[in-house]
Amino acid sequence: MEKLQLSVIIPVYKTPADSLLRALGSTSSLMFPHETVVVFDGDPDTCLLETVESCASNDAAVRHITIPHAGLAGARNAGIQASSGAWVTFLDADDEIVPAGIEDLVAYGDRHGCQLVQGSYRKQMTETVERCGLDSRPKLFRGGGARNFLCTVFLVDCGTSTAWSKIFLRSYLIDNHILFDTTLPIEDTPFMFDAVVDMDCVGFVPACCYVYYRNEGSLVTSFREDYAQRIQQYLKEFKRRVDSLSDARVTASFEQYIVFYLLLVMLHFVFNPANGWNAQRQHAEFDHLLHIDLYQYALEHADCRQFSYSKRISAFVVRHHMFYIMKMICRLRNRQIHN
């Protein structure tokens, strides 16, 4: 039996059939031995099951498993356990991979003995496309240099904080019991942190290997009453992991990560047009957040020069408590997201 070079893990939960079909179509173009493991997170509806089985009838690399509903983290964990490729990569059911880019990552990882290889990706929004990547040239992080890559996990504009747009050596994940934390509201960055913290060879290839389509129903675009509280608790839990390393470089990067999430809370909670709040309520929530110790400290100490220009402006505005300017920035950003 031919050795599988890659397992593509696709968690599926109430995904539109046409989106899933697009995702599966992208994996079918891979030119080396691979498998596509669809993980149904709970019993699928007939349309989704028929979509996958139809693809499987035309592509022997496609197979599926069904687990009791466990959320994205649980479905990905099941996929890791069920897969058999030398490398694994994660594909959200409403996105797609770029086969040539993934093939470049696998070739680079095999050549250099990497445990992880990072690629670049495209962020497809309603009217704009953004390119996210760590650099314009390949880079290899060996030995102590892998800690430099760990720092980039908290620099969201580098594209390294997500579980997708990269490949993982499956044996490394299995041997080191690296799994997604099912207790946290954000899965990707803690997984990346846990995976990379003890790695000694990480690669980066600038090839675009993934297309991310912004989902209007996702956590960061819909309004949730508990969003700010969930994010604050998540950051506190994550901070304990970071503090346990006693590494000043990683801590400094994490302070930027906290500021980034504060900006998200401003955008998707305080100034979310769906919350129905008047200016007085918005101002009260704005002031409350800026008096939370976690955010106060990060705003005071974070070096945000590695943020994009627009995020640097937003961080400056929040740092100086400029309520009305932040409200205007969020209004413009929300229009960009939702229109």
Coordinates of C-alpha atoms in Angstrom, one line a residue:
M1 CA 0.0 0.0 0.0
E2 CA 1.3 3.4 -1.0
K3 CA 2.4 5.5 2.0
L4 CA 0.2 8.5 2.6
Q5 CA 2.1 11.8 2.6
L6 CA -0.7 13.9 3.9
S7 CA -4.1 13.7 5.7
V8 CA -6.5 16.7 5.2
I9 CA -8.9 16.9 8.2
I10 CA -12.2 18.6 7.5
P11 CA -14.6 19.0 10.5
V12 CA -18.2 19.4 9.4
Y13 CA -21.1 20.8 11.4
K14 CA -24.1 22.3 9.6
T15 CA -21.9 23.4 6.7
P16 CA -23.7 24.5 3.5
A17 CA -23.3 21.7 1.0
D18 CA -21.9 23.9 -1.8
S19 CA -19.2 25.2 0.6
L20 CA -18.2 21.6 1.6
L21 CA -18.2 20.6 -2.1
R22 CA -15.7 23.5 -2.8
A23 CA -13.5 22.3 0.1
L24 CA -13.5 18.7 -1.1
G25 CA -12.8 19.8 -4.7
S26 CA -9.7 21.6 -3.6
T27 CA -8.3 18.5 -1.9
S28 CA -9.0 16.3 -4.9
S29 CA -6.3 18.2 -6.9
L30 CA -3.4 17.2 -4.6
M31 CA -0.9 15.3 -6.7
F32 CA 0.7 13.1 -4.1
P33 CA -0.7 10.2 -2.0
H34 CA -3.1 11.7 0.5
E35 CA -6.4 11.2 2.2
T36 CA -9.2 13.6 3.0
V37 CA -10.8 12.8 6.3
V38 CA -14.3 14.4 6.8
V39 CA -15.3 14.4 10.5
F40 CA -19.0 14.8 10.9
D41 CA -19.4 16.6 14.3
G42 CA -22.7 14.8 15.1
D43 CA -25.0 13.0 12.8
P44 CA -25.0 14.8 9.4
D45 CA -28.1 15.7 7.5
T46 CA -28.8 13.7 4.3
C47 CA -27.6 16.4 1.9
L48 CA -24.2 16.6 3.5
L49 CA -23.7 12.9 3.8
E50 CA -24.7 12.5 0.1
T51 CA -22.3 15.2 -0.9
V52 CA -19.4 13.5 0.8
E53 CA -20.3 10.0 -0.4
S54 CA -20.7 11.3 -4.0
C55 CA -17.2 12.8 -3.8
A56 CA -15.8 9.6 -2.3
S57 CA -17.3 7.6 -5.2
N58 CA -15.2 9.7 -7.5
D59 CA -12.1 10.1 -5.3
A60 CA -10.9 7.1 -3.3
A61 CA -8.9 9.5 -1.1
V62 CA -12.1 10.8 0.5
R63 CA -13.6 9.1 3.6
H64 CA -15.7 10.1 6.5
I65 CA -16.2 9.4 10.2
T66 CA -19.0 10.5 12.5
I67 CA -18.5 11.5 16.2
P68 CA -21.0 12.6 18.9
H69 CA -21.2 16.4 18.7
A70 CA -18.0 17.8 20.3
G71 CA -17.4 21.1 18.7
L72 CA -14.6 22.2 16.3
A73 CA -11.8 21.3 18.7
G74 CA -13.2 17.8 19.4
A75 CA -13.8 17.1 15.7
R76 CA -10.2 18.1 14.8
N77 CA -8.9 15.9 17.6
A78 CA -10.9 13.0 16.3
G79 CA -9.4 13.7 12.8
I80 CA -5.9 13.6 14.2
Q81 CA -6.5 10.2 15.8
A82 CA -8.3 8.8 12.7
S83 CA -5.8 10.0 10.1
S84 CA -2.8 8.0 8.8
G85 CA -0.7 10.5 6.7
A86 CA 2.8 11.5 7.6
W87 CA 1.6 15.1 7.7
V88 CA -1.7 16.5 8.7
T89 CA -3.4 19.7 7.7
F90 CA -6.7 21.3 8.8
L91 CA -9.3 22.6 6.4
D92 CA -12.4 24.3 7.6
A93 CA -15.4 23.1 5.6
D94 CA -16.2 26.5 4.2
D95 CA -12.7 27.3 3.0
E96 CA -10.3 25.6 0.5
I97 CA -6.7 24.6 0.2
V98 CA -4.4 25.6 -2.6
P99 CA -2.9 22.2 -3.6
A100 CA 0.3 23.5 -5.2
G101 CA 1.1 25.5 -2.0
I102 CA 0.4 22.5 0.2
E103 CA 2.7 20.4 -1.9
D104 CA 5.4 23.0 -1.5
L105 CA 5.1 22.8 2.3
V106 CA 5.3 19.0 2.3
A107 CA 8.4 19.0 0.1
Y108 CA 10.1 21.6 2.3
G109 CA 9.2 19.7 5.5
D110 CA 10.5 16.4 4.2
R111 CA 13.7 18.0 2.9
H112 CA 14.6 19.8 6.2
G113 CA 13.2 17.4 8.7
C114 CA 10.6 19.8 10.1
Q115 CA 7.9 19.2 12.6
L116 CA 5.7 22.0 11.3
V117 CA 5.8 24.0 8.1
Q118 CA 3.9 27.3 7.8
G119 CA 2.6 28.7 4.6
S120 CA 0.8 31.9 3.5
Y121 CA -2.9 32.3 3.0
R122 CA -5.5 34.6 1.4
K123 CA -8.3 36.1 3.4
Q124 CA -11.3 36.5 1.1
M125 CA -13.8 39.1 2.3
T126 CA -16.9 40.4 0.6
E127 CA -15.2 43.0 -1.5
T128 CA -11.5 42.7 -0.7
V129 CA -8.7 40.1 -0.5
E130 CA -5.9 40.2 2.1
R131 CA -2.7 38.3 1.9
C132 CA -1.3 37.0 5.2
G133 CA 2.2 35.6 5.5
L134 CA 5.3 35.6 7.7
D135 CA 7.8 36.7 5.2
S136 CA 8.5 36.9 1.4
R137 CA 11.2 34.2 1.6
P138 CA 11.5 30.7 3.0
K139 CA 12.8 30.6 6.6
L140 CA 14.0 27.7 8.8
F141 CA 13.8 27.9 12.6
R142 CA 16.1 25.4 14.2
G143 CA 16.9 24.6 17.9
G144 CA 16.6 27.7 20.0
G145 CA 15.4 29.6 16.9
A146 CA 12.1 27.8 17.1
R147 CA 11.3 30.0 20.1
N148 CA 11.4 32.9 17.7
F149 CA 8.7 31.2 15.6
L150 CA 6.7 30.6 18.8
C151 CA 6.6 34.4 19.4
T152 CA 5.0 34.9 15.9
V153 CA 2.1 32.7 17.0
F154 CA 0.8 35.8 18.9
L155 CA 1.4 38.2 16.0
V156 CA -1.9 37.8 14.2
D157 CA -0.9 39.6 11.0
C158 CA 1.8 37.0 10.3
G159 CA -0.8 34.2 9.7
T160 CA 0.8 31.8 12.2
S161 CA -1.9 31.9 14.9
T162 CA -4.4 29.7 13.0
A163 CA -4.4 25.9 12.8
W164 CA -4.8 26.1 9.0
S165 CA -2.4 27.2 6.3
K166 CA 0.3 24.8 7.7
I167 CA 1.2 21.2 8.0
F168 CA 2.0 19.3 11.2
L169 CA 4.1 16.1 11.5
R170 CA 1.5 13.7 12.7
S171 CA 3.9 11.6 14.7
Y172 CA 5.0 14.6 16.6
L173 CA 1.4 15.5 17.6
I174 CA 0.7 11.9 18.6
D175 CA 3.9 11.3 20.5
N176 CA 3.6 14.6 22.4
H177 CA -0.1 14.3 23.0
I178 CA -0.8 17.6 21.3
L179 CA -4.5 18.1 21.0
F180 CA -7.0 21.0 20.7
D181 CA -8.2 22.3 24.1
T182 CA -12.0 21.6 24.1
T183 CA -12.5 23.9 27.2
L184 CA -11.5 27.2 25.5
P185 CA -13.6 29.4 23.3
I186 CA -10.7 29.9 20.9
E187 CA -9.1 26.7 19.7
D188 CA -6.3 27.6 17.2
T189 CA -3.7 29.8 19.0
P190 CA -3.5 27.6 22.2
F191 CA -3.1 24.6 19.9
M192 CA -0.3 26.3 18.0
F193 CA 1.3 27.4 21.3
D194 CA 1.2 23.8 22.7
A195 CA 2.5 22.3 19.4
V196 CA 5.4 24.7 18.9
V197 CA 6.7 25.3 22.4
D198 CA 9.0 22.2 22.4
M199 CA 9.6 21.9 18.6
D200 CA 13.2 22.2 17.4
C201 CA 12.6 22.5 13.6
V202 CA 9.9 24.7 12.1
G203 CA 9.8 25.9 8.5
F204 CA 8.1 28.7 6.6
V205 CA 7.4 28.7 2.9
P206 CA 5.8 31.9 1.4
A207 CA 3.6 29.8 -1.0
C208 CA -0.1 30.5 -0.7
C209 CA -1.6 27.2 0.5
Y210 CA -5.1 28.2 1.9
V211 CA -8.0 30.5 1.1
Y212 CA -10.0 31.7 4.1
Y213 CA -13.6 32.9 3.4
R214 CA -14.9 35.1 6.2
N215 CA -18.1 33.6 7.6
E216 CA -20.8 36.2 8.5
G217 CA -22.2 33.8 11.1
S218 CA -18.9 33.2 13.0
L219 CA -18.2 34.2 16.6
V220 CA -16.3 37.3 15.6
T221 CA -19.0 38.8 13.3
S222 CA -22.2 37.9 15.2
F223 CA -23.1 39.6 18.5
R224 CA -23.0 37.6 21.7
E225 CA -23.8 39.0 25.2
D226 CA -21.1 36.9 26.8
Y227 CA -18.4 37.6 24.1
A228 CA -16.3 40.1 26.2
Q229 CA -16.5 37.8 29.3
R230 CA -15.5 34.7 27.3
I231 CA -12.5 36.5 25.7
Q232 CA -11.3 37.9 29.0
Q233 CA -11.4 34.4 30.6
Y234 CA -9.7 32.9 27.6
L235 CA -6.8 35.4 27.8
K236 CA -6.4 34.8 31.6
E237 CA -6.2 31.1 31.1
F238 CA -3.7 31.5 28.2
K239 CA -1.6 33.9 30.2
R240 CA -0.9 31.1 32.8
R241 CA 0.6 29.0 30.0
V242 CA 2.7 31.9 28.8
D243 CA 3.9 32.9 32.3
S244 CA 5.0 29.3 33.0
L245 CA 7.7 29.6 30.3
S246 CA 9.4 32.6 32.0
D247 CA 10.5 33.8 28.5
A248 CA 10.5 37.6 28.1
R249 CA 10.2 37.5 24.3
V250 CA 7.1 35.3 24.4
T251 CA 5.6 37.4 27.1
A252 CA 6.1 40.5 25.1
S253 CA 4.5 38.9 22.1
F254 CA 1.5 37.8 24.2
E255 CA 1.0 41.4 25.4
Q256 CA 0.4 42.4 21.7
Y257 CA -2.0 39.4 21.4
I258 CA -4.0 40.8 24.4
V259 CA -4.3 44.2 22.8
F260 CA -5.4 42.6 19.5
Y261 CA -8.2 40.8 21.3
L262 CA -9.2 44.0 23.1
L263 CA -9.6 45.6 19.7
L264 CA -11.8 42.7 18.6
V265 CA -13.9 43.1 21.7
M266 CA -14.3 46.8 20.9
L267 CA -15.3 46.0 17.3
H268 CA -17.6 42.9 17.8
F269 CA -19.0 43.7 21.3
V270 CA -18.9 47.4 22.3
F271 CA -19.5 48.9 18.8
N272 CA -21.3 45.9 17.2
P273 CA -24.3 47.4 15.4
A274 CA -26.4 44.4 16.3
N275 CA -26.2 45.0 20.1
G276 CA -28.8 47.9 19.9
W277 CA -26.9 49.9 22.6
N278 CA -27.1 53.7 22.8
A279 CA -24.0 55.9 23.1
Q280 CA -24.2 56.0 26.9
R281 CA -24.2 52.2 27.2
Q282 CA -21.3 51.9 24.7
H283 CA -19.3 54.5 26.6
A284 CA -19.9 52.6 29.9
E285 CA -18.7 49.3 28.4
F286 CA -15.8 51.0 26.7
D287 CA -14.6 52.5 30.1
H288 CA -15.2 49.3 31.9
L289 CA -13.0 47.3 29.6
L290 CA -10.2 49.9 29.8
H291 CA -10.2 49.6 33.6
I292 CA -9.6 45.8 33.6
D293 CA -6.1 45.0 34.9
L294 CA -5.4 42.6 32.1
Y295 CA -6.1 45.1 29.4
Q296 CA -4.6 48.1 31.2
Y297 CA -1.2 46.3 31.6
A298 CA -1.1 45.2 28.0
L299 CA -2.0 48.6 26.7
E300 CA 0.8 50.1 28.8
H301 CA 3.5 47.6 27.9
A302 CA 2.7 46.1 24.5
D303 CA 4.9 47.1 21.6
C304 CA 2.4 47.2 18.7
R305 CA 4.8 48.2 15.9
Q306 CA 4.4 44.7 14.4
F307 CA 0.7 45.3 13.9
S308 CA -0.7 46.4 10.6
Y309 CA -0.9 50.2 10.2
S310 CA -4.7 50.2 10.8
K311 CA -4.3 48.1 14.0
R312 CA -1.6 50.4 15.3
I313 CA -3.9 53.4 14.9
S314 CA -6.7 51.5 16.7
A315 CA -4.3 50.5 19.5
F316 CA -3.2 54.2 19.9
V317 CA -6.8 55.4 20.0
V318 CA -7.8 52.8 22.7
R319 CA -4.6 53.4 24.7
H320 CA -5.6 57.1 24.9
H321 CA -9.3 56.4 25.7
M322 CA -10.5 58.1 22.5
F323 CA -14.1 56.8 22.6
Y324 CA -15.6 58.7 19.7
I325 CA -12.7 58.0 17.4
M326 CA -12.8 54.3 18.2
K327 CA -16.5 54.3 17.6
M328 CA -15.9 55.8 14.1
I329 CA -13.1 53.3 13.3
C330 CA -15.4 50.4 14.4
R331 CA -18.3 51.7 12.3
L332 CA -16.1 51.8 9.2
R333 CA -14.7 48.4 9.9
N334 CA -18.2 46.9 10.5
R335 CA -19.4 48.3 7.2
Q336 CA -16.4 46.6 5.5
I337 CA -17.2 43.3 7.2
H338 CA -20.9 43.2 6.7
N339 CA -21.4 44.9 3.3

